[in-house]
Amino acid sequence: MNDTLTLGQRADALEEQMSRELDLIVIKSRLYSMADGDMGPPPNTNALMKANPKARVLMGDDPRLPPMPEKPTLVDFFKYRFGPAAHLLQSAKHALNAGLSDNMVLACLLHDVSTIGFIRGDHGYWGAQLVEPYVDEEVTWAIRAHQVLRFYPDTSVGYEYPESYIKFFGADYRPDPYVEDDYQRMRAHKWYMSGRMITVHDIYSFDPDAKVELEEFTDVIGRKFRQPEQGLGFDNSPVAHMWRAMIRPAKFL
């Protein structure tokens, strides 16, 4: 493939090749396009199908992705949909070694599931919503709160503003007003320290040489994550559609 093509052009060329070879047309979501700074009109599906008369728009499983079991579990998502989870595994191990409760070990294991499986922006809020029907309320609250609390030091537990954030965002960065408002509310909440413990055991510069396996947490997942019998995405919960979106992220409708 031409090395002078931009990343977006390479992705488009790959999709065109896939439509020819697999008889499938993939239409990117609007959110995907905006993340590329693309405010143009959506792809003309009819024109694409006219150019590839044998093709069909992708509505089922994506052959580019690993197949998911019929009734997927949380562990299946870690294996087949979530991105590299070393950060989450090390954070959970850090909490486990500190003697934290099962709820907090699970919260550390799941605190960034939105980042590695769904969306980065407001990942604490999205992540909490993803797992809310399946975990104790404390876990949900802590996952939501960690996104806010990480911007605010707490000397009582030895938590300082991460140096990496100064590098990432600049020394003059200030959280959005809604974050500040939520911080004031969360600071007075009965589970403040639960959310704070995620920030304490978050591994901001995780060790690439440390080996932590997901199997080390299957027991706590079994005890504290209420796995639906029908499988995540198919249990008619208020968030089932979000899990289905991760199973089939390029589904047309």
PDB file of C-alpha atoms in Angstrom:
ATOM      1  CA  MET A   1       0.000   0.000   0.000  1.00  0.00           C
ATOM      2  CA  ASN A   2       1.271   3.515  -0.845  1.00  0.00           C
ATOM      3  CA  ASP A   3       3.305   4.845   2.080  1.00  0.00           C
ATOM      4  CA  THR A   4       2.334   8.433   1.154  1.00  0.00           C
ATOM      5  CA  LEU A   5      -1.311   7.835   2.060  1.00  0.00           C
ATOM      6  CA  THR A   6      -2.610   9.329   5.275  1.00  0.00           C
ATOM      7  CA  LEU A   7      -3.806   7.051   8.074  1.00  0.00           C
ATOM      8  CA  GLY A   8      -7.409   7.781   7.155  1.00  0.00           C
ATOM      9  CA  GLN A   9      -6.781   7.063   3.483  1.00  0.00           C
ATOM     10  CA  ARG A  10      -5.114   3.774   4.381  1.00  0.00           C
ATOM     11  CA  ALA A  11      -8.120   2.785   6.496  1.00  0.00           C
ATOM     12  CA  ASP A  12     -10.480   3.653   3.649  1.00  0.00           C
ATOM     13  CA  ALA A  13      -8.394   1.649   1.190  1.00  0.00           C
ATOM     14  CA  LEU A  14      -8.420  -1.328   3.559  1.00  0.00           C
ATOM     15  CA  GLU A  15     -12.196  -1.149   3.837  1.00  0.00           C
ATOM     16  CA  GLU A  16     -12.550  -0.972   0.072  1.00  0.00           C
ATOM     17  CA  GLN A  17     -10.360  -4.057  -0.203  1.00  0.00           C
ATOM     18  CA  MET A  18     -12.492  -5.811   2.406  1.00  0.00           C
ATOM     19  CA  SER A  19     -15.705  -4.993   0.519  1.00  0.00           C
ATOM     20  CA  ARG A  20     -14.235  -6.586  -2.586  1.00  0.00           C
ATOM     21  CA  GLU A  21     -12.817  -9.653  -0.880  1.00  0.00           C
ATOM     22  CA  LEU A  22     -15.545 -10.295   1.717  1.00  0.00           C
ATOM     23  CA  ASP A  23     -18.561  -8.802  -0.069  1.00  0.00           C
ATOM     24  CA  LEU A  24     -19.127  -6.554   2.940  1.00  0.00           C
ATOM     25  CA  ILE A  25     -19.355  -2.772   3.231  1.00  0.00           C
ATOM     26  CA  VAL A  26     -18.454  -1.157   6.550  1.00  0.00           C
ATOM     27  CA  ILE A  27     -19.893   2.280   7.320  1.00  0.00           C
ATOM     28  CA  LYS A  28     -18.105   4.153  10.101  1.00  0.00           C
ATOM     29  CA  SER A  29     -20.203   5.657  12.880  1.00  0.00           C
ATOM     30  CA  ARG A  30     -20.506   9.444  13.067  1.00  0.00           C
ATOM     31  CA  LEU A  31     -18.559   9.459  16.323  1.00  0.00           C
ATOM     32  CA  TYR A  32     -15.675   7.676  14.585  1.00  0.00           C
ATOM     33  CA  SER A  33     -15.637  10.269  11.805  1.00  0.00           C
ATOM     34  CA  MET A  34     -15.706  13.188  14.218  1.00  0.00           C
ATOM     35  CA  ALA A  35     -12.802  11.647  16.133  1.00  0.00           C
ATOM     36  CA  ASP A  36     -10.863  11.943  12.863  1.00  0.00           C
ATOM     37  CA  GLY A  37     -11.898  15.591  12.577  1.00  0.00           C
ATOM     38  CA  ASP A  38     -14.175  14.706   9.675  1.00  0.00           C
ATOM     39  CA  MET A  39     -17.321  16.859   9.555  1.00  0.00           C
ATOM     40  CA  GLY A  40     -18.197  15.882   6.000  1.00  0.00           C
ATOM     41  CA  PRO A  41     -21.311  14.048   4.866  1.00  0.00           C
ATOM     42  CA  PRO A  42     -21.648  10.354   5.698  1.00  0.00           C
ATOM     43  CA  PRO A  43     -20.670   7.766   3.065  1.00  0.00           C
ATOM     44  CA  ASN A  44     -23.232   7.258   0.339  1.00  0.00           C
ATOM     45  CA  THR A  45     -24.265   3.677   0.980  1.00  0.00           C
ATOM     46  CA  ASN A  46     -26.135   3.352  -2.312  1.00  0.00           C
ATOM     47  CA  ALA A  47     -23.100   4.538  -4.253  1.00  0.00           C
ATOM     48  CA  LEU A  48     -20.850   2.100  -2.437  1.00  0.00           C
ATOM     49  CA  MET A  49     -23.202  -0.779  -3.181  1.00  0.00           C
ATOM     50  CA  LYS A  50     -23.439   0.281  -6.817  1.00  0.00           C
ATOM     51  CA  ALA A  51     -19.651   0.119  -7.034  1.00  0.00           C
ATOM     52  CA  ASN A  52     -19.708  -3.282  -5.309  1.00  0.00           C
ATOM     53  CA  PRO A  53     -22.941  -4.886  -6.556  1.00  0.00           C
ATOM     54  CA  LYS A  54     -22.281  -8.201  -4.824  1.00  0.00           C
ATOM     55  CA  ALA A  55     -21.611  -6.604  -1.448  1.00  0.00           C
ATOM     56  CA  ARG A  56     -23.926  -6.169   1.515  1.00  0.00           C
ATOM     57  CA  VAL A  57     -23.721  -3.672   4.351  1.00  0.00           C
ATOM     58  CA  LEU A  58     -22.328  -5.233   7.525  1.00  0.00           C
ATOM     59  CA  MET A  59     -25.174  -6.149   9.870  1.00  0.00           C
ATOM     60  CA  GLY A  60     -23.814  -9.233  11.611  1.00  0.00           C
ATOM     61  CA  ASP A  61     -20.518 -10.314  13.080  1.00  0.00           C
ATOM     62  CA  ASP A  62     -17.443  -8.526  11.786  1.00  0.00           C
ATOM     63  CA  PRO A  63     -15.073 -11.105  10.236  1.00  0.00           C
ATOM     64  CA  ARG A  64     -12.131  -8.865  11.096  1.00  0.00           C
ATOM     65  CA  LEU A  65     -12.748  -9.401  14.819  1.00  0.00           C
ATOM     66  CA  PRO A  66     -12.492 -12.532  16.980  1.00  0.00           C
ATOM     67  CA  PRO A  67     -15.870 -14.269  17.261  1.00  0.00           C
ATOM     68  CA  MET A  68     -17.705 -13.910  20.551  1.00  0.00           C
ATOM     69  CA  PRO A  69     -19.482 -16.778  22.343  1.00  0.00           C
ATOM     70  CA  GLU A  70     -23.252 -16.955  22.073  1.00  0.00           C
ATOM     71  CA  LYS A  71     -23.618 -15.908  25.719  1.00  0.00           C
ATOM     72  CA  PRO A  72     -20.568 -13.729  26.360  1.00  0.00           C
ATOM     73  CA  THR A  73     -19.238 -13.210  29.860  1.00  0.00           C
ATOM     74  CA  LEU A  74     -17.159 -10.385  31.286  1.00  0.00           C
ATOM     75  CA  VAL A  75     -14.081 -12.586  30.888  1.00  0.00           C
ATOM     76  CA  ASP A  76     -14.953 -13.071  27.203  1.00  0.00           C
ATOM     77  CA  PHE A  77     -14.974  -9.304  26.706  1.00  0.00           C
ATOM     78  CA  PHE A  78     -11.544  -9.064  28.311  1.00  0.00           C
ATOM     79  CA  LYS A  79     -10.303 -11.761  25.943  1.00  0.00           C
ATOM     80  CA  TYR A  80     -11.987 -10.806  22.673  1.00  0.00           C
ATOM     81  CA  ARG A  81     -13.015  -7.150  22.720  1.00  0.00           C
ATOM     82  CA  PHE A  82     -11.160  -5.105  25.308  1.00  0.00           C
ATOM     83  CA  GLY A  83      -7.806  -3.684  24.336  1.00  0.00           C
ATOM     84  CA  PRO A  84      -4.633  -4.588  26.253  1.00  0.00           C
ATOM     85  CA  ALA A  85      -5.660  -4.743  29.914  1.00  0.00           C
ATOM     86  CA  ALA A  86      -2.261  -4.693  31.653  1.00  0.00           C
ATOM     87  CA  HIS A  87      -3.087  -1.378  33.320  1.00  0.00           C
ATOM     88  CA  LEU A  88      -6.339  -2.705  34.801  1.00  0.00           C
ATOM     89  CA  LEU A  89      -4.802  -5.999  35.863  1.00  0.00           C
ATOM     90  CA  GLN A  90      -1.912  -4.274  37.607  1.00  0.00           C
ATOM     91  CA  SER A  91      -4.257  -1.806  39.328  1.00  0.00           C
ATOM     92  CA  ALA A  92      -6.414  -4.667  40.616  1.00  0.00           C
ATOM     93  CA  LYS A  93      -3.327  -6.566  41.773  1.00  0.00           C
ATOM     94  CA  HIS A  94      -2.109  -3.453  43.573  1.00  0.00           C
ATOM     95  CA  ALA A  95      -5.458  -3.206  45.379  1.00  0.00           C
ATOM     96  CA  LEU A  96      -5.442  -6.925  46.176  1.00  0.00           C
ATOM     97  CA  ASN A  97      -1.945  -6.753  47.657  1.00  0.00           C
ATOM     98  CA  ALA A  98      -3.059  -3.815  49.791  1.00  0.00           C
ATOM     99  CA  GLY A  99      -5.801  -5.948  51.332  1.00  0.00           C
ATOM    100  CA  LEU A 100      -8.724  -4.013  49.886  1.00  0.00           C
ATOM    101  CA  SER A 101     -12.207  -5.527  49.805  1.00  0.00           C
ATOM    102  CA  ASP A 102     -13.542  -7.612  46.921  1.00  0.00           C
ATOM    103  CA  ASN A 103     -15.647  -4.649  45.844  1.00  0.00           C
ATOM    104  CA  MET A 104     -12.613  -2.416  45.564  1.00  0.00           C
ATOM    105  CA  VAL A 105     -10.481  -5.018  43.788  1.00  0.00           C
ATOM    106  CA  LEU A 106     -13.284  -5.398  41.246  1.00  0.00           C
ATOM    107  CA  ALA A 107     -13.650  -1.615  40.943  1.00  0.00           C
ATOM    108  CA  CYS A 108      -9.932  -1.303  40.195  1.00  0.00           C
ATOM    109  CA  LEU A 109     -10.188  -4.130  37.660  1.00  0.00           C
ATOM    110  CA  LEU A 110     -13.080  -2.397  35.879  1.00  0.00           C
ATOM    111  CA  HIS A 111     -12.331   1.294  36.373  1.00  0.00           C
ATOM    112  CA  ASP A 112     -11.139   1.870  32.785  1.00  0.00           C
ATOM    113  CA  VAL A 113     -13.274  -0.660  30.883  1.00  0.00           C
ATOM    114  CA  SER A 114     -14.798   2.140  28.828  1.00  0.00           C
ATOM    115  CA  THR A 115     -11.346   3.332  27.777  1.00  0.00           C
ATOM    116  CA  ILE A 116     -10.202  -0.096  26.603  1.00  0.00           C
ATOM    117  CA  GLY A 117     -13.511  -1.237  25.134  1.00  0.00           C
ATOM    118  CA  PHE A 118     -15.855   1.625  24.310  1.00  0.00           C
ATOM    119  CA  ILE A 119     -14.952   5.328  24.536  1.00  0.00           C
ATOM    120  CA  ARG A 120     -12.325   7.486  26.272  1.00  0.00           C
ATOM    121  CA  GLY A 121     -14.118  10.775  26.963  1.00  0.00           C
ATOM    122  CA  ASP A 122     -15.941  10.750  30.316  1.00  0.00           C
ATOM    123  CA  HIS A 123     -14.790   7.135  30.649  1.00  0.00           C
ATOM    124  CA  GLY A 124     -15.587   6.952  34.354  1.00  0.00           C
ATOM    125  CA  TYR A 125     -19.222   7.842  33.738  1.00  0.00           C
ATOM    126  CA  TRP A 126     -19.520   5.471  30.759  1.00  0.00           C
ATOM    127  CA  GLY A 127     -17.709   2.673  32.582  1.00  0.00           C
ATOM    128  CA  ALA A 128     -19.934   2.978  35.645  1.00  0.00           C
ATOM    129  CA  GLN A 129     -23.028   2.830  33.460  1.00  0.00           C
ATOM    130  CA  LEU A 130     -21.733  -0.234  31.597  1.00  0.00           C
ATOM    131  CA  VAL A 131     -21.389  -2.311  34.760  1.00  0.00           C
ATOM    132  CA  GLU A 132     -24.132  -0.800  36.928  1.00  0.00           C
ATOM    133  CA  PRO A 133     -26.678  -3.651  36.603  1.00  0.00           C
ATOM    134  CA  TYR A 134     -24.080  -6.272  37.500  1.00  0.00           C
ATOM    135  CA  VAL A 135     -22.140  -4.933  40.498  1.00  0.00           C
ATOM    136  CA  ASP A 136     -22.778  -3.488  43.933  1.00  0.00           C
ATOM    137  CA  GLU A 137     -23.674   0.201  44.030  1.00  0.00           C
ATOM    138  CA  GLU A 138     -20.372   1.016  45.736  1.00  0.00           C
ATOM    139  CA  VAL A 139     -18.437  -0.315  42.740  1.00  0.00           C
ATOM    140  CA  THR A 140     -20.453   1.761  40.291  1.00  0.00           C
ATOM    141  CA  TRP A 141     -20.074   4.878  42.408  1.00  0.00           C
ATOM    142  CA  ALA A 142     -16.328   4.413  42.785  1.00  0.00           C
ATOM    143  CA  ILE A 143     -15.749   3.887  39.055  1.00  0.00           C
ATOM    144  CA  ARG A 144     -17.713   7.032  38.223  1.00  0.00           C
ATOM    145  CA  ALA A 145     -15.969   9.032  40.921  1.00  0.00           C
ATOM    146  CA  HIS A 146     -12.402   8.052  40.049  1.00  0.00           C
ATOM    147  CA  GLN A 147     -12.553  10.049  36.825  1.00  0.00           C
ATOM    148  CA  VAL A 148     -13.220  13.187  38.835  1.00  0.00           C
ATOM    149  CA  LEU A 149     -11.125  12.506  41.930  1.00  0.00           C
ATOM    150  CA  ARG A 150      -7.916  11.798  39.983  1.00  0.00           C
ATOM    151  CA  PHE A 151      -7.612  15.541  39.262  1.00  0.00           C
ATOM    152  CA  TYR A 152      -7.612  16.456  42.969  1.00  0.00           C
ATOM    153  CA  PRO A 153      -4.874  15.555  45.486  1.00  0.00           C
ATOM    154  CA  ASP A 154      -5.651  14.067  48.878  1.00  0.00           C
ATOM    155  CA  THR A 155      -2.688  14.183  51.239  1.00  0.00           C
ATOM    156  CA  SER A 156      -4.537  12.066  53.828  1.00  0.00           C
ATOM    157  CA  VAL A 157      -3.946   8.978  51.664  1.00  0.00           C
ATOM    158  CA  GLY A 158      -0.770  10.146  49.935  1.00  0.00           C
ATOM    159  CA  TYR A 159      -2.388  10.855  46.591  1.00  0.00           C
ATOM    160  CA  GLU A 160      -0.805  13.616  44.537  1.00  0.00           C
ATOM    161  CA  TYR A 161      -1.767  15.046  41.178  1.00  0.00           C
ATOM    162  CA  PRO A 162      -0.061  12.744  38.642  1.00  0.00           C
ATOM    163  CA  GLU A 163       3.068  14.196  37.052  1.00  0.00           C
ATOM    164  CA  SER A 164       2.042  12.515  33.805  1.00  0.00           C
ATOM    165  CA  TYR A 165      -1.042  14.752  33.681  1.00  0.00           C
ATOM    166  CA  ILE A 166       1.166  17.843  33.663  1.00  0.00           C
ATOM    167  CA  LYS A 167       2.941  16.371  30.656  1.00  0.00           C
ATOM    168  CA  PHE A 168      -0.272  15.275  28.937  1.00  0.00           C
ATOM    169  CA  PHE A 169      -2.480  18.320  29.558  1.00  0.00           C
ATOM    170  CA  GLY A 170      -0.087  21.138  30.453  1.00  0.00           C
ATOM    171  CA  ALA A 171       0.671  22.795  33.775  1.00  0.00           C
ATOM    172  CA  ASP A 172      -2.161  25.300  33.316  1.00  0.00           C
ATOM    173  CA  TYR A 173      -4.891  22.707  32.709  1.00  0.00           C
ATOM    174  CA  ARG A 174      -8.001  23.003  34.854  1.00  0.00           C
ATOM    175  CA  PRO A 175     -10.857  20.459  34.872  1.00  0.00           C
ATOM    176  CA  ASP A 176     -14.160  21.434  33.284  1.00  0.00           C
ATOM    177  CA  PRO A 177     -16.732  23.094  35.571  1.00  0.00           C
ATOM    178  CA  TYR A 178     -18.927  19.974  35.669  1.00  0.00           C
ATOM    179  CA  VAL A 179     -15.934  18.025  37.001  1.00  0.00           C
ATOM    180  CA  GLU A 180     -15.354  20.609  39.718  1.00  0.00           C
ATOM    181  CA  ASP A 181     -19.059  20.522  40.631  1.00  0.00           C
ATOM    182  CA  ASP A 182     -19.021  16.730  40.838  1.00  0.00           C
ATOM    183  CA  TYR A 183     -15.848  16.831  42.950  1.00  0.00           C
ATOM    184  CA  GLN A 184     -17.541  19.022  45.539  1.00  0.00           C
ATOM    185  CA  ARG A 185     -20.464  16.596  45.744  1.00  0.00           C
ATOM    186  CA  MET A 186     -18.286  13.482  45.750  1.00  0.00           C
ATOM    187  CA  ARG A 187     -15.989  14.860  48.437  1.00  0.00           C
ATOM    188  CA  ALA A 188     -18.918  14.792  50.869  1.00  0.00           C
ATOM    189  CA  HIS A 189     -20.295  11.399  49.817  1.00  0.00           C
ATOM    190  CA  LYS A 190     -20.257   8.366  52.122  1.00  0.00           C
ATOM    191  CA  TRP A 191     -18.276   6.410  49.506  1.00  0.00           C
ATOM    192  CA  TYR A 192     -15.761   9.143  48.810  1.00  0.00           C
ATOM    193  CA  MET A 193     -12.917   6.950  50.009  1.00  0.00           C
ATOM    194  CA  SER A 194     -14.003   4.091  47.745  1.00  0.00           C
ATOM    195  CA  GLY A 195     -13.586   6.309  44.714  1.00  0.00           C
ATOM    196  CA  ARG A 196     -10.368   7.693  46.142  1.00  0.00           C
ATOM    197  CA  MET A 197      -8.953   4.192  46.543  1.00  0.00           C
ATOM    198  CA  ILE A 198      -9.140   3.688  42.788  1.00  0.00           C
ATOM    199  CA  THR A 199      -6.971   6.763  42.282  1.00  0.00           C
ATOM    200  CA  VAL A 200      -4.543   5.507  44.917  1.00  0.00           C
ATOM    201  CA  HIS A 201      -4.228   2.085  43.285  1.00  0.00           C
ATOM    202  CA  ASP A 202      -4.429   3.312  39.711  1.00  0.00           C
ATOM    203  CA  ILE A 203      -1.112   2.541  38.012  1.00  0.00           C
ATOM    204  CA  TYR A 204      -0.372   5.756  36.145  1.00  0.00           C
ATOM    205  CA  SER A 205       2.873   4.408  34.720  1.00  0.00           C
ATOM    206  CA  PHE A 206       2.293   0.671  34.620  1.00  0.00           C
ATOM    207  CA  ASP A 207       5.226  -1.725  34.456  1.00  0.00           C
ATOM    208  CA  PRO A 208       5.459  -3.325  30.973  1.00  0.00           C
ATOM    209  CA  ASP A 209       7.468  -6.188  32.463  1.00  0.00           C
ATOM    210  CA  ALA A 210       4.997  -7.061  35.234  1.00  0.00           C
ATOM    211  CA  LYS A 211       2.935 -10.159  34.505  1.00  0.00           C
ATOM    212  CA  VAL A 212      -0.575 -10.240  35.949  1.00  0.00           C
ATOM    213  CA  GLU A 213      -3.091 -12.678  34.486  1.00  0.00           C
ATOM    214  CA  LEU A 214      -6.849 -12.225  34.307  1.00  0.00           C
ATOM    215  CA  GLU A 215      -7.263 -15.701  35.851  1.00  0.00           C
ATOM    216  CA  GLU A 216      -6.027 -14.240  39.143  1.00  0.00           C
ATOM    217  CA  PHE A 217      -9.366 -12.412  39.388  1.00  0.00           C
ATOM    218  CA  THR A 218     -11.849 -15.017  38.168  1.00  0.00           C
ATOM    219  CA  ASP A 219     -12.884 -15.753  41.756  1.00  0.00           C
ATOM    220  CA  VAL A 220     -13.665 -12.136  42.615  1.00  0.00           C
ATOM    221  CA  ILE A 221     -15.468 -11.729  39.290  1.00  0.00           C
ATOM    222  CA  GLY A 222     -17.508 -14.832  40.074  1.00  0.00           C
ATOM    223  CA  ARG A 223     -18.412 -13.545  43.530  1.00  0.00           C
ATOM    224  CA  LYS A 224     -19.017  -9.875  42.794  1.00  0.00           C
ATOM    225  CA  PHE A 225     -20.033  -9.564  39.114  1.00  0.00           C
ATOM    226  CA  ARG A 226     -23.592 -10.710  38.450  1.00  0.00           C
ATOM    227  CA  GLN A 227     -23.123 -12.376  35.092  1.00  0.00           C
ATOM    228  CA  PRO A 228     -26.480 -12.518  33.245  1.00  0.00           C
ATOM    229  CA  GLU A 229     -27.548 -15.986  32.169  1.00  0.00           C
ATOM    230  CA  GLN A 230     -28.382 -14.757  28.662  1.00  0.00           C
ATOM    231  CA  GLY A 231     -24.937 -13.232  28.214  1.00  0.00           C
ATOM    232  CA  LEU A 232     -23.826  -9.596  28.364  1.00  0.00           C
ATOM    233  CA  GLY A 233     -25.711  -7.716  25.677  1.00  0.00           C
ATOM    234  CA  PHE A 234     -28.682 -10.064  25.562  1.00  0.00           C
ATOM    235  CA  ASP A 235     -30.218  -9.766  29.027  1.00  0.00           C
ATOM    236  CA  ASN A 236     -32.583  -6.853  28.312  1.00  0.00           C
ATOM    237  CA  SER A 237     -30.798  -4.672  30.852  1.00  0.00           C
ATOM    238  CA  PRO A 238     -30.741  -0.869  30.391  1.00  0.00           C
ATOM    239  CA  VAL A 239     -27.130  -1.167  29.144  1.00  0.00           C
ATOM    240  CA  ALA A 240     -27.384  -4.314  27.016  1.00  0.00           C
ATOM    241  CA  HIS A 241     -27.140  -2.249  23.831  1.00  0.00           C
ATOM    242  CA  MET A 242     -23.781  -0.873  24.957  1.00  0.00           C
ATOM    243  CA  TRP A 243     -22.341  -4.356  25.289  1.00  0.00           C
ATOM    244  CA  ARG A 244     -23.805  -5.291  21.900  1.00  0.00           C
ATOM    245  CA  ALA A 245     -22.095  -2.240  20.424  1.00  0.00           C
ATOM    246  CA  MET A 246     -18.774  -3.689  21.545  1.00  0.00           C
ATOM    247  CA  ILE A 247     -19.642  -7.118  20.143  1.00  0.00           C
ATOM    248  CA  ARG A 248     -20.508  -5.613  16.743  1.00  0.00           C
ATOM    249  CA  PRO A 249     -18.943  -2.137  16.686  1.00  0.00           C
ATOM    250  CA  ALA A 250     -19.413  -1.644  12.918  1.00  0.00           C
ATOM    251  CA  LYS A 251     -23.018  -2.834  12.673  1.00  0.00           C
ATOM    252  CA  PHE A 252     -24.870  -0.585  10.216  1.00  0.00           C
ATOM    253  CA  LEU A 253     -28.155  -0.280  12.149  1.00  0.00           C
TER     254      LEU A 253
END
